[in-house]
Each structure stands twice: as C-alpha cells, then as structure tokens.
Short mmCIF file of C-alpha atoms in Angstrom, two decimals:
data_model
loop_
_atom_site.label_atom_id
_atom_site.label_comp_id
_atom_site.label_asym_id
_atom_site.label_seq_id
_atom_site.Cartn_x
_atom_site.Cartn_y
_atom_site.Cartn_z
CA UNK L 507 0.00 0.00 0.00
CA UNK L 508 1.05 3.46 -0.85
CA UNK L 509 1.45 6.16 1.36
CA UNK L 510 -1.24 8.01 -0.49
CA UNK L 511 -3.90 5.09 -0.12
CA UNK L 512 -4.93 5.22 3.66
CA UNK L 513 -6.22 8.82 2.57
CA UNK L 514 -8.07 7.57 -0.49
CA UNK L 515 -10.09 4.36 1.37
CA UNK L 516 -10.24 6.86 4.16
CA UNK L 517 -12.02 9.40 1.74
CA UNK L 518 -13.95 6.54 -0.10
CA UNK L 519 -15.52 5.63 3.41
CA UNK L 520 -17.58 8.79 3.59
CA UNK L 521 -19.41 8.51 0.33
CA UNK L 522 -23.08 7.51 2.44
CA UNK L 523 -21.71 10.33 4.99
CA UNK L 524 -21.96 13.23 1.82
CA UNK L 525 -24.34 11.57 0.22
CA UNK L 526 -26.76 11.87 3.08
CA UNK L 527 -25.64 15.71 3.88
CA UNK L 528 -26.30 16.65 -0.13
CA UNK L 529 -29.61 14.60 -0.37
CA UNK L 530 -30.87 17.11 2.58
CA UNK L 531 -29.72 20.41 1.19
CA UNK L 532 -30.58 19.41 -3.07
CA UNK L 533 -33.63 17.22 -2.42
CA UNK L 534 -33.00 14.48 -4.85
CA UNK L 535 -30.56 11.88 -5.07
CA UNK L 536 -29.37 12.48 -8.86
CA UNK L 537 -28.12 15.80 -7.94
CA UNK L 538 -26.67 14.47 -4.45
CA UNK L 539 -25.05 11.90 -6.57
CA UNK L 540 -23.52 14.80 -9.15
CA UNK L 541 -22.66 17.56 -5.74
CA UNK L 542 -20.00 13.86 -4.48
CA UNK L 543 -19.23 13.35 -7.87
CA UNK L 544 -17.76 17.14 -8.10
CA UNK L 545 -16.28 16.53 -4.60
CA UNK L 546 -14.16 13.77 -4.98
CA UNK L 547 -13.12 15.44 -8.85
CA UNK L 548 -11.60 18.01 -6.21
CA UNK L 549 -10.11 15.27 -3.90
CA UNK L 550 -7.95 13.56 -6.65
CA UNK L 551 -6.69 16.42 -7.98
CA UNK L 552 -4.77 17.39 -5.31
CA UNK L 553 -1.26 15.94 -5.28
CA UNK L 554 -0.49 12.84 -3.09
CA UNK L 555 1.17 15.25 -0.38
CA UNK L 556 -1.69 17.47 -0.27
CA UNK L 557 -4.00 14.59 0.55
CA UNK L 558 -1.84 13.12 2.94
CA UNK L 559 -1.43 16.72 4.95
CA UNK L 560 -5.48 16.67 5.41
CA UNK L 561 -5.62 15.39 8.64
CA UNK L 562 -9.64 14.82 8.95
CA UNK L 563 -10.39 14.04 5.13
CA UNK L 564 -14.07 14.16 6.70
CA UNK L 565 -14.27 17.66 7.17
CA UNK L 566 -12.49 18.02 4.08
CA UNK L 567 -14.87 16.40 1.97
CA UNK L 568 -17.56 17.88 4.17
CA UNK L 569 -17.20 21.39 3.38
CA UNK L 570 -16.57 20.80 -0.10
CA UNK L 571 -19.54 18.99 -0.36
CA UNK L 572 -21.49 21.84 1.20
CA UNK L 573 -19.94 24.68 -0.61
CA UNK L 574 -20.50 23.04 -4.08
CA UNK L 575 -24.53 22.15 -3.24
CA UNK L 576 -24.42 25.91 -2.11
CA UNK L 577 -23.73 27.02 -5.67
CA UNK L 578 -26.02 23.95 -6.98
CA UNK L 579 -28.37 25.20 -4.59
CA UNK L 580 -28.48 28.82 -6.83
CA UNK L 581 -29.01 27.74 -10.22
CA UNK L 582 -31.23 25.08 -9.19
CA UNK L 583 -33.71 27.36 -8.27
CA UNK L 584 -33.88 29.25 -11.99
CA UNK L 585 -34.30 25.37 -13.43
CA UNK L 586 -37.21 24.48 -11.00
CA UNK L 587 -38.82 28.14 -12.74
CA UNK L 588 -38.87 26.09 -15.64
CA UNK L 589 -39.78 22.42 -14.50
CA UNK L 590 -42.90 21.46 -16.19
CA UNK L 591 -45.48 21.28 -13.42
CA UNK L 592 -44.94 21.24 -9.57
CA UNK L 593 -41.45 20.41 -8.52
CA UNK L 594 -41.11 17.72 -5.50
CA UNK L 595 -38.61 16.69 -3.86
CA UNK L 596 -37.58 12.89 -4.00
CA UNK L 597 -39.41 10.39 -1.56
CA UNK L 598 -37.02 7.78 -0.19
CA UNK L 599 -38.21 4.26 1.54
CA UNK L 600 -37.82 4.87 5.43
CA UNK L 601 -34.08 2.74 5.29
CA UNK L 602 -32.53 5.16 3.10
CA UNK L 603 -30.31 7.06 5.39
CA UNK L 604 -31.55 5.35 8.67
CA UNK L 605 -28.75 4.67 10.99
CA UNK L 606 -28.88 1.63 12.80
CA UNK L 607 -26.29 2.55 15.37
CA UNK L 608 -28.34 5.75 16.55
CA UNK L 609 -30.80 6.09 19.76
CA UNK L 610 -33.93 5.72 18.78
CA UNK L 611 -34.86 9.29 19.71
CA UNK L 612 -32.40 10.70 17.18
CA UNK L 613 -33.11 8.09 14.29
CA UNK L 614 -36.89 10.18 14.45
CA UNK L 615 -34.93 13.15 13.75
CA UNK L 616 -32.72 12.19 11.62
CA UNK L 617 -35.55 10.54 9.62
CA UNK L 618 -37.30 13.49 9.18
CA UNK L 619 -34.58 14.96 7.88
CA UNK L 620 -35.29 13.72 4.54
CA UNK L 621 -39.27 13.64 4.97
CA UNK L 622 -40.60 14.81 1.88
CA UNK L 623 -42.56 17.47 3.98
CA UNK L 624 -39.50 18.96 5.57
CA UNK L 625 -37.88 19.02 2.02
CA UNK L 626 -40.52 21.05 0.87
CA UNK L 627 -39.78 23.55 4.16
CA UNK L 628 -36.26 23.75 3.18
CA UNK L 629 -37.46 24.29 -0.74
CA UNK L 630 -38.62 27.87 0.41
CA UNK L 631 -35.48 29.00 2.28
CA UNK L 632 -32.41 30.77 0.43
CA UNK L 633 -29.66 28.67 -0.20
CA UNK L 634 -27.45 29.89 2.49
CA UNK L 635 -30.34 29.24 5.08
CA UNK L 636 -30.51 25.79 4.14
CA UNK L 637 -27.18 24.72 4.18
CA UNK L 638 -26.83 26.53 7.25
CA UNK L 639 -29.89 24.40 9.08
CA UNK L 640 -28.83 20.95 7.76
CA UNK L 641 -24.96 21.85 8.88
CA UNK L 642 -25.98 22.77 12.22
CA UNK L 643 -29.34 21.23 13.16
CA UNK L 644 -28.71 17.75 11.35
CA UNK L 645 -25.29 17.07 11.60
CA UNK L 646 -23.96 19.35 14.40
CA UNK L 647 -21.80 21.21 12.53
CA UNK L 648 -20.47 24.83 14.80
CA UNK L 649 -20.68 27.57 13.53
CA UNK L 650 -17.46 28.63 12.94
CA UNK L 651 -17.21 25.97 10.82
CA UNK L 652 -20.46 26.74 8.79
CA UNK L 653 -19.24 30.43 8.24
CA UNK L 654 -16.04 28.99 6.37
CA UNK L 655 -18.54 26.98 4.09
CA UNK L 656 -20.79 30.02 3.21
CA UNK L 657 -18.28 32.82 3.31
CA UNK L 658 -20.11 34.70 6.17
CA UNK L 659 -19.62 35.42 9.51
CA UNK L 660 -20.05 32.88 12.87
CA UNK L 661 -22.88 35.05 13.99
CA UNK L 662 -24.53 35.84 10.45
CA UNK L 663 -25.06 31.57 10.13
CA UNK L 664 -26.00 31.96 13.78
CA UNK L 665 -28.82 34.08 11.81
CA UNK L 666 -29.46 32.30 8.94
CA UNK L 667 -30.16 28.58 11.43
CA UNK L 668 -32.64 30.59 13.48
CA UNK L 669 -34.69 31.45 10.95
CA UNK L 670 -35.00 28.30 8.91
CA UNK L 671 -35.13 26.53 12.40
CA UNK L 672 -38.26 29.02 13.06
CA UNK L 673 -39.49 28.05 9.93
CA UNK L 674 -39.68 24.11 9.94
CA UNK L 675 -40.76 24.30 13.75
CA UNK L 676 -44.12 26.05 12.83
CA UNK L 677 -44.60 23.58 9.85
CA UNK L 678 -43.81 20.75 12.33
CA UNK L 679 -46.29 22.35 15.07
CA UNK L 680 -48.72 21.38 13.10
CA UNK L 681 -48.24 17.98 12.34
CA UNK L 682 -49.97 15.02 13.40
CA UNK L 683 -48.50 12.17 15.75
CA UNK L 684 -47.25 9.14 14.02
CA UNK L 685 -50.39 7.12 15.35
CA UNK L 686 -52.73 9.87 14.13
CA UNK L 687 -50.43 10.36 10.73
CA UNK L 688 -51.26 6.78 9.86
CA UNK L 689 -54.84 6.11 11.27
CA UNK L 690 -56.07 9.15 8.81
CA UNK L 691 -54.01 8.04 6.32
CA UNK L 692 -55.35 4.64 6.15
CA UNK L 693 -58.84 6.21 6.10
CA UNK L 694 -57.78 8.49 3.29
CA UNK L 695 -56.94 5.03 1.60
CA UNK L 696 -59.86 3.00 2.32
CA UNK L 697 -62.35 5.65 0.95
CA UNK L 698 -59.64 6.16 -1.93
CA UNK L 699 -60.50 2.52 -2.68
CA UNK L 700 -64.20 2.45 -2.57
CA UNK L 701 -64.36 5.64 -4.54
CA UNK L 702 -66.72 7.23 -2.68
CA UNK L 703 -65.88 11.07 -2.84
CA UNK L 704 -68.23 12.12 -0.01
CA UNK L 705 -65.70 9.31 2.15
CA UNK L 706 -62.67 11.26 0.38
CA UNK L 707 -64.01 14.60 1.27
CA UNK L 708 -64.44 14.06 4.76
CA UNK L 709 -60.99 13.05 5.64
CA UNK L 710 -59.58 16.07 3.71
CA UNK L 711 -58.85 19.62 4.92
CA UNK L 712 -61.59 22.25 3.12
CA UNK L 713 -58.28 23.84 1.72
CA UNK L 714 -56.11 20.59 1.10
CA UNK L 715 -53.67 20.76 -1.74
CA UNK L 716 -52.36 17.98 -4.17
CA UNK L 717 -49.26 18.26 -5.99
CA UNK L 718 -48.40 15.72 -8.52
CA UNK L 719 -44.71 15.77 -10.17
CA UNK L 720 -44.39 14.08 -13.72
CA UNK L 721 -41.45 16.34 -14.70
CA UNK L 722 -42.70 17.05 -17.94
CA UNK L 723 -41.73 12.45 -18.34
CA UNK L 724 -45.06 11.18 -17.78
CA UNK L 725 -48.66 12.66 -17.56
CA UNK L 726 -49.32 14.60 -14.25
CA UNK L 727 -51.49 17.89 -13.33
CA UNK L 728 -49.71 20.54 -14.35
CA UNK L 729 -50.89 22.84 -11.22
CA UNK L 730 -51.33 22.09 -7.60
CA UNK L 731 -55.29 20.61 -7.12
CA UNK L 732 -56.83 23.09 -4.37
CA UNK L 733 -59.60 22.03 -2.07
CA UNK L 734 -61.68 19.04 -0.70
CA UNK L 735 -63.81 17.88 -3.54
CA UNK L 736 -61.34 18.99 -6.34
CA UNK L 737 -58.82 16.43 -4.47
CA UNK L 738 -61.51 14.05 -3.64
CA UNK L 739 -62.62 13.88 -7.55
CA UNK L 740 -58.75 13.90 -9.03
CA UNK L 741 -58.18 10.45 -6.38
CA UNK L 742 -61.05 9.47 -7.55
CA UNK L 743 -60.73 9.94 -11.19
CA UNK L 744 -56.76 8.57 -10.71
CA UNK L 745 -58.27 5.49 -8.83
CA UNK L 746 -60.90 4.57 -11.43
CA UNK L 747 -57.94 5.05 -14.66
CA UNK L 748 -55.59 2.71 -13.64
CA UNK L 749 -57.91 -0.16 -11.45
CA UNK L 750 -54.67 -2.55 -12.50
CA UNK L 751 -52.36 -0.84 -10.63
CA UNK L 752 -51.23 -2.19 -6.64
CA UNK L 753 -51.34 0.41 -4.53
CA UNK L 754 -49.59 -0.73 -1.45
CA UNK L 755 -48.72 0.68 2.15
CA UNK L 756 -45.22 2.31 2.25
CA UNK L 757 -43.20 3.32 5.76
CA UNK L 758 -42.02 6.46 4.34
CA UNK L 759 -39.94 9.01 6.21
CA UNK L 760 -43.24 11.18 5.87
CA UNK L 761 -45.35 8.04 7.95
CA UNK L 762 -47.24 5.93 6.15
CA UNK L 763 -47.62 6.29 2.79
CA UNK L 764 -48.03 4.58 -0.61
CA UNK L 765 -46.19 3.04 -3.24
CA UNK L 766 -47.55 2.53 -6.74
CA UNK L 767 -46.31 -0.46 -8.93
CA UNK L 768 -47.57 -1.88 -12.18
CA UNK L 769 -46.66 -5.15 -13.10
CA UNK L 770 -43.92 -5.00 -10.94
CA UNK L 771 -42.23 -1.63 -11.93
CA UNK L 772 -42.48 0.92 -9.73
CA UNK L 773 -45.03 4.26 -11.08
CA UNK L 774 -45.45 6.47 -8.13
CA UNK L 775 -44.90 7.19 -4.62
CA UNK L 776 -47.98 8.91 -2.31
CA UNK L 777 -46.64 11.06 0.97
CA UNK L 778 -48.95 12.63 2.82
CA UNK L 779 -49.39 15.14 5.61
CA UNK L 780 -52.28 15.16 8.14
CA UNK L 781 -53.03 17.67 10.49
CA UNK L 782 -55.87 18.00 12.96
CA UNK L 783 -57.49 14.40 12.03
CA UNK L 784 -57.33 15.47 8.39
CA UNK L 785 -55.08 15.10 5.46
CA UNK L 786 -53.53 18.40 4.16
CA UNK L 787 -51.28 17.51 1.38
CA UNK L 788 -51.24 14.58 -0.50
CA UNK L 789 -47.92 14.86 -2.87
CA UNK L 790 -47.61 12.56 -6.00
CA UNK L 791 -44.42 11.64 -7.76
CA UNK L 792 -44.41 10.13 -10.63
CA UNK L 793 -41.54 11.28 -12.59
CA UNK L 794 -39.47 8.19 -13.03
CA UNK L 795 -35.85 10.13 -12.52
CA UNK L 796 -36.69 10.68 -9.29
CA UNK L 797 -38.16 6.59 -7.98
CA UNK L 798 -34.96 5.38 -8.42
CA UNK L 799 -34.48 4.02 -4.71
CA UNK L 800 -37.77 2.35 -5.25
CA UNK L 801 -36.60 -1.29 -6.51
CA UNK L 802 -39.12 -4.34 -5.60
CA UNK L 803 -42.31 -4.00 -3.79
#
C-alpha cells in the first residue's frame, strides 16, 4: 500500500456520509449523486502530499460537499422556474439514510430529515439558510465551521439557522403524531379505494392541496389541485384510470404512505401530511428520474 492510499479508502468511506448531507440540502438523489461526484473530482486532484497533509479528510470532503450544493443550490432554483409542473422533492423508503447505530430518539430526527414534507420547508429558504440548518441542526456542525462553508460570519449563520429553524418548527407544530399520521391516512386510503368522494371529502382539509410531479416524463397535473372535492374527484378519477395498478402501504420518512407499482415496476410514490385528524397535502411523484431508490415491492 502506498502512502497516499490510507487517505483515499479513508475518503472513499464517507461517500453515504456526503451523500446523506447533499440529499438534505438538493432534495434528490441524482443531484446528491452529481454535488460527491464534483467533490471527490476536487479530492484527486490534489497531489499525493496534499491529501496526505489533510488530517480529517471528513471535514475536508464535508465542506466541499457543502460549498458546491451551495452554488447547486443557486441555479437550481432558476431550473425548477422552468420544470414542467410542480417540482417535489424525492421520496425515499424509510431505510434510506436510517442509521442503525443511533438512539432511537435521534433516528426520528434524523428521519425526518429527509421527509418529503421537511424538504418542501427547506425548498422555500435561500440557499445559504438551508445549508446553514442541515450543517448545524442535522449534523452538528459549529458555527465557525459553517461560516467557512458560506463565506459569512459565525454570527450571520448563527442568523441564517434561526430562521430556517423558526421556519420548519411552525410547519412541524402542526403535524400530526405518528399514530394519528397513519390512522387518517389509512382512512384516506380505504375511501380512496371504494371511490366514494363524499368518504374522500371528509378526511380532507376544506383547503387541502395535491401536488403531482411528472417532470414534464409522464402525464401529471400541471398545477397544484386546491380544495376538498377537487382532491376528492382527481383520487377518484386517478383510482378509477388505472384499477390494475397495486397500490400498497409504504413506511415512508413522511409516515405511512403509498407506493404505486404496475406489473412489478415501480409508477409512483404517495406522501402525505395530516393535520388536525385530516389530510392536508397529499404529494404525488411520478416522474421516473426521481423513484430510483424504489426497486421491488
């Protein structure tokens, strides 16, 4: 072994590590995959002796990561302008960034980290305040750290946490429990099933939105769906279209949700959120680039 590999295998190590932290602040795992790509570009080319001087290739590789989905972060926002139809972020099956090795108590955290409803949160934050909440509130990152990453000062990041933090904590005020989360959603499916939109209706909020993302790939609403009936009718109308399709329950990082496969390829993913006995959102992807964690059912 050369004296340069320890630092490679070393780097190689903590490709779930970025990939986790860039899924968080991009939202979908294609341009996660592209912000590590770019990272390790950096990492081999530096000369052998620059590699071997980092002494924590970690934080290395950390705050390259970071600074590079910053500037992804920017120009993503001009190419979402011009997605065809609502952008969503990417749904993930609960076991995609789950940690094992973690207290129970933080695995909830850290799951909902990559809920679909917090990534929608983070969606309406500048770039700088996102990177700043998932460097500090997710992975503990201080802030003197975070100010290197973003070019701004210890107590301007300081800044920038609070306010996303003040922002997901009022969108997570008014979330249901898990127990509640799943008892409405299973209601939601069961009149979803019988197509009975007066059953659909009354386990929706009078001002619940659907949001279905075909990215311009396969046939979705265009615009959000506003309202009870209109989102009782669309479910309907979906259900009754495709009566071949297996719609099956799905732990999501969201709760329980719902996975759609036909003849054993995967077609869509269902999140929900539920608030006050009622669901609130119901967000549909069906754009294939973005069910690519979604293998067997």
């Amino acid at each position: 072994m050369t004296n340069d590999e320890p630092a490679i295998a070393q780097a190689l190590a903590e490709r779930r590590h970025l990939m986790s932290l860039a899924f968080r602040m991009l939202g979908t795992i294609a341009e996660a995959e592209d912000a590590v790509q770019e990272t390790y570009v950096r990492w081999w080319r530096m000369g052998s002796e620059e590699r071997a001087a980092v002494q924590a290739p970690r934080f290395w590789l950390q705050r390259v990561t970071s600074r590079i989905c910053l500037d992804m972060l920017g120009s993503a926002r001009a190419r979402r302008e011009e997605y065809v139809g609502p952008w969503l972020p990417e749904p993930l099956p609960s076991q995609v960034f789950s940690r094992t090795e973690l207290d129970p108590a933080d695995q909830v955290s850290l799951d909902d980290s990559v809920s679909s409803a917090l990534l929608v949160v983070l969606e309406t934050m500048t770039p700088a305040e996102r990177v700043a909440f998932v460097l500090h509130d997710v992975f503990a990152v201080p802030f003197d750290e975070i100010a290197a990453t973003v070019g701004r000062s210890p107590g301007a990041c300081r800044q920038l946490a609070s306010s996303a933090r003040h922002r997901v904590e009022q969108a997570r005020e008014r979330r249901a429990t898990r127990r509640e989360h799943d008892d409405v959603v299973r209601a939601f499916a069961s009149a979803a099933r019988s197509g009975d939109v007066q059953a659909l209706i009354a386990v929706l909020d009078p001002g619940a939105v659907l949001r279905s993302d075909g990215g311009g790939v396969v046939t979705a609403a265009r615009h959000p769906v506003v309202g009870a009936e209109r989102v009782a009718r669309f479910i309907a109308g979906v259900v009754h279209k495709y009566p071949g399709c297996d719609v099956l329950e799905q732990e999501t990082h969201d709760g329980l949700g719902f996975a759609i496969w036909d003849e054993g390829h995967i077609i869509g993913v269902v999140t929900l959120d539920v608030s006050e006995g009622v669901v609130t959102d119901v967000r549909l992807v069906l754009n294939p680039e973005k069910l690519s964690s979604w293998k067997t059912p």
